PDB file of N, CA and C in Angstrom:
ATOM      1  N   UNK T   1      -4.434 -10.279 -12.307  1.00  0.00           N
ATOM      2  CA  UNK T   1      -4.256  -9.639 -11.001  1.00  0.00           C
ATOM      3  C   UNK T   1      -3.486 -10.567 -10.064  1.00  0.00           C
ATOM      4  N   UNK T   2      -3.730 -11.668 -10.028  1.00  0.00           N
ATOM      5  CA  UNK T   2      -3.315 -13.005  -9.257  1.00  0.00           C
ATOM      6  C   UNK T   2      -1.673 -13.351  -9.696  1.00  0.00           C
ATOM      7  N   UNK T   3      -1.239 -13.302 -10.665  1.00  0.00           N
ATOM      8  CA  UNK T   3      -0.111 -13.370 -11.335  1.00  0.00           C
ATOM      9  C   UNK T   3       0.690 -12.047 -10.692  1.00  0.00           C
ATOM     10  N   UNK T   4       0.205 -10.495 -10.624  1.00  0.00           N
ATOM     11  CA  UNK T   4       1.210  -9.574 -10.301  1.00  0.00           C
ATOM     12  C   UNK T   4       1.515  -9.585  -8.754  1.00  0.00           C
ATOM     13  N   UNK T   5       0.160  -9.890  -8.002  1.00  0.00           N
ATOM     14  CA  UNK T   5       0.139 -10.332  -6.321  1.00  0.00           C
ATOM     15  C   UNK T   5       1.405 -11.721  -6.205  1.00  0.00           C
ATOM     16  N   UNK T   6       1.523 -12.634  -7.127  1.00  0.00           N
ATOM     17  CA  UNK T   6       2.403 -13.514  -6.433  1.00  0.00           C
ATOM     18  C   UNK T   6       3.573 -13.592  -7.126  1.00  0.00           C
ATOM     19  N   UNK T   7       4.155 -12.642  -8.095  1.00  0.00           N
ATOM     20  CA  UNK T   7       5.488 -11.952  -8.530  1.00  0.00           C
ATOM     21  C   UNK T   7       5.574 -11.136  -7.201  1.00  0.00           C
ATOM     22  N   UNK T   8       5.029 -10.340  -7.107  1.00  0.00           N
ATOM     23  CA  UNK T   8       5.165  -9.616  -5.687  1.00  0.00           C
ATOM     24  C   UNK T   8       5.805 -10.565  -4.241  1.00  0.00           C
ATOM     25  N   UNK T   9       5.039 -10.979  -3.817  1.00  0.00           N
ATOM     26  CA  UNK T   9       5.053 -12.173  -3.183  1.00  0.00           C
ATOM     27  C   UNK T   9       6.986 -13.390  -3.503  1.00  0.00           C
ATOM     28  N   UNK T  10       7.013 -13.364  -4.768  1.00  0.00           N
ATOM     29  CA  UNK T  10       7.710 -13.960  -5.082  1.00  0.00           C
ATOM     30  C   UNK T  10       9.322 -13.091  -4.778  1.00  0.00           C
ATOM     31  N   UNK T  11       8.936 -11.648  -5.240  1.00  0.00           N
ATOM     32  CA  UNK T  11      10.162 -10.793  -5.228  1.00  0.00           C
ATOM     33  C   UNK T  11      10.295 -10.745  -3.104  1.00  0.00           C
ATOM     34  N   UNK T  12       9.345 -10.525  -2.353  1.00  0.00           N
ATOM     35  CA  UNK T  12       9.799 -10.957  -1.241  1.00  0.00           C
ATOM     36  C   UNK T  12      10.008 -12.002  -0.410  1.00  0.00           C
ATOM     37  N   UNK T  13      10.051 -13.032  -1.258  1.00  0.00           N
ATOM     38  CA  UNK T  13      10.932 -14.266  -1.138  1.00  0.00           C
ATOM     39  C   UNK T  13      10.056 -15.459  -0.398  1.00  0.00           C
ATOM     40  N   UNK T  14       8.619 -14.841  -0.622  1.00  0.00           N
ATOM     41  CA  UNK T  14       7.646 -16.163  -0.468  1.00  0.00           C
ATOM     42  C   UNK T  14       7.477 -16.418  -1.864  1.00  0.00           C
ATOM     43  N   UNK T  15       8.306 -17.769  -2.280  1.00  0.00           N
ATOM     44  CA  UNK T  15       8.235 -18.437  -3.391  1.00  0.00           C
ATOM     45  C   UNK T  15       7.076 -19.379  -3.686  1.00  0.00           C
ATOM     46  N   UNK T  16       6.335 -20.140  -2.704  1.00  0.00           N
ATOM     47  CA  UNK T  16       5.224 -21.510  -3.080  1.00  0.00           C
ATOM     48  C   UNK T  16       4.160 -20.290  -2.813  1.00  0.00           C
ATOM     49  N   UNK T  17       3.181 -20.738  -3.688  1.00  0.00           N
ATOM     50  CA  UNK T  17       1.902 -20.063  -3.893  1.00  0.00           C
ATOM     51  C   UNK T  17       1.360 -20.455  -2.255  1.00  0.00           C
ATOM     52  N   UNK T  18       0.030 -19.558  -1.826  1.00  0.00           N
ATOM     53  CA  UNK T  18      -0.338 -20.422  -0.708  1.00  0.00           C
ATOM     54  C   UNK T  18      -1.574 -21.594  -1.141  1.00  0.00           C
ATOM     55  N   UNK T  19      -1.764 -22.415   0.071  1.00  0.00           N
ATOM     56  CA  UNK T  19      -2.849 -23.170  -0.223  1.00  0.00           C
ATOM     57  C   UNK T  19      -3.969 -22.776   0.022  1.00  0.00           C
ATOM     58  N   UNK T  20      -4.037 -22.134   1.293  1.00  0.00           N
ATOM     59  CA  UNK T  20      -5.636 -21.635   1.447  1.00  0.00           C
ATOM     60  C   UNK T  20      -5.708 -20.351   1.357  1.00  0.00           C
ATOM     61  N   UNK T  21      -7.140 -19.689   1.791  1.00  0.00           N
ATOM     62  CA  UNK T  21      -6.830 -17.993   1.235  1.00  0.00           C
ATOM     63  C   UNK T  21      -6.595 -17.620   2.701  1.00  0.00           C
ATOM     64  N   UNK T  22      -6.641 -18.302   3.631  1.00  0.00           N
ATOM     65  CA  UNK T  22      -6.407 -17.654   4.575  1.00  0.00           C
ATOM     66  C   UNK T  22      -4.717 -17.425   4.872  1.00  0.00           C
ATOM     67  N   UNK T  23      -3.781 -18.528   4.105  1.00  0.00           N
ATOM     68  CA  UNK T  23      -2.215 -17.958   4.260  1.00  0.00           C
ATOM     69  C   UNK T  23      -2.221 -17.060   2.989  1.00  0.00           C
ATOM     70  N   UNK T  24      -2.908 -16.738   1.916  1.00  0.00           N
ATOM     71  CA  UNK T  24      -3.030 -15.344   1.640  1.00  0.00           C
ATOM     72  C   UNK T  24      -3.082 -14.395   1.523  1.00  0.00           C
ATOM     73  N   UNK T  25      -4.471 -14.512   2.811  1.00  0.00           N
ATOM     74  CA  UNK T  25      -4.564 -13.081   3.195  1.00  0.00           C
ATOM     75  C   UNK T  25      -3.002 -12.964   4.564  1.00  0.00           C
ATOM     76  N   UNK T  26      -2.836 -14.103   5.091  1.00  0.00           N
ATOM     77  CA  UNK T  26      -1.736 -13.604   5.942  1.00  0.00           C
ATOM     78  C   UNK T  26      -0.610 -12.835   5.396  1.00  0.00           C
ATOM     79  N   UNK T  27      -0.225 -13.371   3.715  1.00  0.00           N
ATOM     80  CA  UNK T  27       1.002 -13.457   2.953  1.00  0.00           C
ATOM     81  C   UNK T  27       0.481 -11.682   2.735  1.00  0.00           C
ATOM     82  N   UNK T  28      -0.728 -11.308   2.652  1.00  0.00           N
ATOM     83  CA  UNK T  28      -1.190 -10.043   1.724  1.00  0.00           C
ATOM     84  C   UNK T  28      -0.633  -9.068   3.179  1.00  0.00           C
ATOM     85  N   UNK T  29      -1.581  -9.360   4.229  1.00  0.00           N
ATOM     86  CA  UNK T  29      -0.988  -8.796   5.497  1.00  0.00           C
ATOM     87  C   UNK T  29       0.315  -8.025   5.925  1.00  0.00           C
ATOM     88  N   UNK T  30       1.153  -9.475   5.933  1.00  0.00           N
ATOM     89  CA  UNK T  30       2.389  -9.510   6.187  1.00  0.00           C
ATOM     90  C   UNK T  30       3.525  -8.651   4.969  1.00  0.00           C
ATOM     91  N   UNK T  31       2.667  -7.838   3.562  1.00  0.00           N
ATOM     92  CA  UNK T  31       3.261  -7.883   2.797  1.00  0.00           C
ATOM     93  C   UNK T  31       2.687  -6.591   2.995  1.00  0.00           C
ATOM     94  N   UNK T  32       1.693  -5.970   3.276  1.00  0.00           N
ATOM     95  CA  UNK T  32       1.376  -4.487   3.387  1.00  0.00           C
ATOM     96  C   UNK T  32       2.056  -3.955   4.729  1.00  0.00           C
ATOM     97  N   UNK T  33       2.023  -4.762   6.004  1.00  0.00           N
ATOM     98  CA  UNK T  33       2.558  -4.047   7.062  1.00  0.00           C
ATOM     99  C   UNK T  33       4.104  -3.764   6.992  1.00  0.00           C
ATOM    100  N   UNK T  34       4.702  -4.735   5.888  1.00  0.00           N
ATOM    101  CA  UNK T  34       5.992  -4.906   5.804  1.00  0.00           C
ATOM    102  C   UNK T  34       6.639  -2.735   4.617  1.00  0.00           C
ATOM    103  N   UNK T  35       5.658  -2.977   3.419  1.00  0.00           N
ATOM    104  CA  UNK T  35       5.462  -2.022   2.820  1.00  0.00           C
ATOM    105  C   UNK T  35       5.020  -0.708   3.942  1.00  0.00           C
ATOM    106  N   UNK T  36       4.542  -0.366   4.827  1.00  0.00           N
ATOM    107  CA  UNK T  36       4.145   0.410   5.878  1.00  0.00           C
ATOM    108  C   UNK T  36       5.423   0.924   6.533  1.00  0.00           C
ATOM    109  N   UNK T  37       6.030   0.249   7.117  1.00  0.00           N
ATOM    110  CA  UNK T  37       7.310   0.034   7.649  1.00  0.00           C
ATOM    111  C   UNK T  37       8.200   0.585   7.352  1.00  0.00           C
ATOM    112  N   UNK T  38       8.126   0.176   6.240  1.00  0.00           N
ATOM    113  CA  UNK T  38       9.857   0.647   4.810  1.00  0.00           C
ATOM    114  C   UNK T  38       8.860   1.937   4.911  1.00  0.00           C
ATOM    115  N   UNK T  39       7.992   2.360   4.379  1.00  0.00           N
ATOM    116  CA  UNK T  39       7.687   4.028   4.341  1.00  0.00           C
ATOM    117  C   UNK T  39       7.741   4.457   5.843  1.00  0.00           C
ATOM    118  N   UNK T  40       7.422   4.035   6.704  1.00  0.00           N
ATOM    119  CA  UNK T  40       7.763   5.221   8.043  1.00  0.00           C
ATOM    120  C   UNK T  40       9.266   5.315   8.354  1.00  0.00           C
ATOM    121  N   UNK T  41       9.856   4.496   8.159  1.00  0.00           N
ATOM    122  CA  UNK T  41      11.287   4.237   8.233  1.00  0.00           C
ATOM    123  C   UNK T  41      11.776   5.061   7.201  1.00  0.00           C
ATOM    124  N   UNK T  42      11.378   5.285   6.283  1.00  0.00           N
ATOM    125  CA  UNK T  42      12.373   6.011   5.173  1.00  0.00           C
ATOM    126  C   UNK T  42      11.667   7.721   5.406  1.00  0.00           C
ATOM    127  N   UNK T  43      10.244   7.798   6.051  1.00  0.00           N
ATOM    128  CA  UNK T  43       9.863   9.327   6.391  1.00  0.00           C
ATOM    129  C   UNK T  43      11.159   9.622   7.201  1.00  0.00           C
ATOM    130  N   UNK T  44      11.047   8.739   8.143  1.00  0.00           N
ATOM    131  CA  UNK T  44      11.531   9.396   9.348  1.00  0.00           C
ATOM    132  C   UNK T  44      13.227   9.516   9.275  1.00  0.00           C
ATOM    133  N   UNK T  45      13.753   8.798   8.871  1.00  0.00           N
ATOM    134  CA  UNK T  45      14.910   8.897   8.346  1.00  0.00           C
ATOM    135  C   UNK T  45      15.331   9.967   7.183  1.00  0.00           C
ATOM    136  N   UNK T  46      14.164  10.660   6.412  1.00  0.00           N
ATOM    137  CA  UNK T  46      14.362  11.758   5.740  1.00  0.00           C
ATOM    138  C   UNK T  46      14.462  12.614   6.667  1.00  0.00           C
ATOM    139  N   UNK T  47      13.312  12.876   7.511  1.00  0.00           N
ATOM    140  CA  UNK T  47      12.768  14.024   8.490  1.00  0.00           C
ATOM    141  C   UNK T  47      14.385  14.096   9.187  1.00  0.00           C
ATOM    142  N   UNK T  48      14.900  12.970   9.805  1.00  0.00           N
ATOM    143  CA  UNK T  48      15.887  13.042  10.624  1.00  0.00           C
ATOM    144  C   UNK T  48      17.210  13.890   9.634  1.00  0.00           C
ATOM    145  N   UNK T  49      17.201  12.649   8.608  1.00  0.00           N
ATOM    146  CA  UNK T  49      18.419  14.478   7.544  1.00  0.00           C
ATOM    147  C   UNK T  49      18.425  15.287   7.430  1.00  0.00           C
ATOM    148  N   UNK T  50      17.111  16.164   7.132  1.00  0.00           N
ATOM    149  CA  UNK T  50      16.423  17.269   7.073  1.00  0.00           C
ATOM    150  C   UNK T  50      16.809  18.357   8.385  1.00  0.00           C
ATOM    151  N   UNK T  51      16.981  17.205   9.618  1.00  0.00           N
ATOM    152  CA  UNK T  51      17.123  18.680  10.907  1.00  0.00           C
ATOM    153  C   UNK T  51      18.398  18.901  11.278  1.00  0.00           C
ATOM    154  N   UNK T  52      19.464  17.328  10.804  1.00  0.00           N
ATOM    155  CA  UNK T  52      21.138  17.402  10.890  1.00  0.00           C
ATOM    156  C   UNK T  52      21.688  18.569   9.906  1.00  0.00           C
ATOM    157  N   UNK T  53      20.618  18.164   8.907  1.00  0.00           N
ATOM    158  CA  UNK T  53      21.437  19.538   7.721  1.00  0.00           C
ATOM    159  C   UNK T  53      21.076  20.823   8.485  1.00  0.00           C
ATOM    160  N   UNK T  54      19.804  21.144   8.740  1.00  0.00           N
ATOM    161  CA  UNK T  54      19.395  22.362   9.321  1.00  0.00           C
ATOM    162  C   UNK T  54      20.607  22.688  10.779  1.00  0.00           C
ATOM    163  N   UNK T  55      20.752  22.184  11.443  1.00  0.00           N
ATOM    164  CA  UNK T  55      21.454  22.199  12.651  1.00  0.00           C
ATOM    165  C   UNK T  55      22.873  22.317  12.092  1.00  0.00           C
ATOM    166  N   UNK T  56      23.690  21.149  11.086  1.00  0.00           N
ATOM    167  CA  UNK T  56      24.817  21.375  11.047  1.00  0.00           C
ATOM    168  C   UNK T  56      24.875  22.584   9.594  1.00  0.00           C
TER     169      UNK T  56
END
């Protein structure tokens, strides 16, 4: 489980493992709100195509 969390981690370009669990849980944090983001951004950016096509 620990291995796929810091490939993860690794693919967004925090490369050094952390030392304590508390930059962990920051790294885990910072890595779900980031994932949150990219999905409201890509809703809303659908939603927004969705009413240009309808309109144009």
């Amino acid at each position: 489980m620990s291995t796929i969390i810091s490939q993860i981690l690794t693919f967004f370009g925090i490369t050094q493992p952390p030392q304590t669990t508390s930059e962990f849980l920051w790294d885990l944090i910072i890595l779900f709100v980031g994932l949150f983001v990219v999905k409201w951004v890509t809703i809303t950016v659908f939603s927004l195509m969705k009413d240009m096509m309808r309109l144009g």
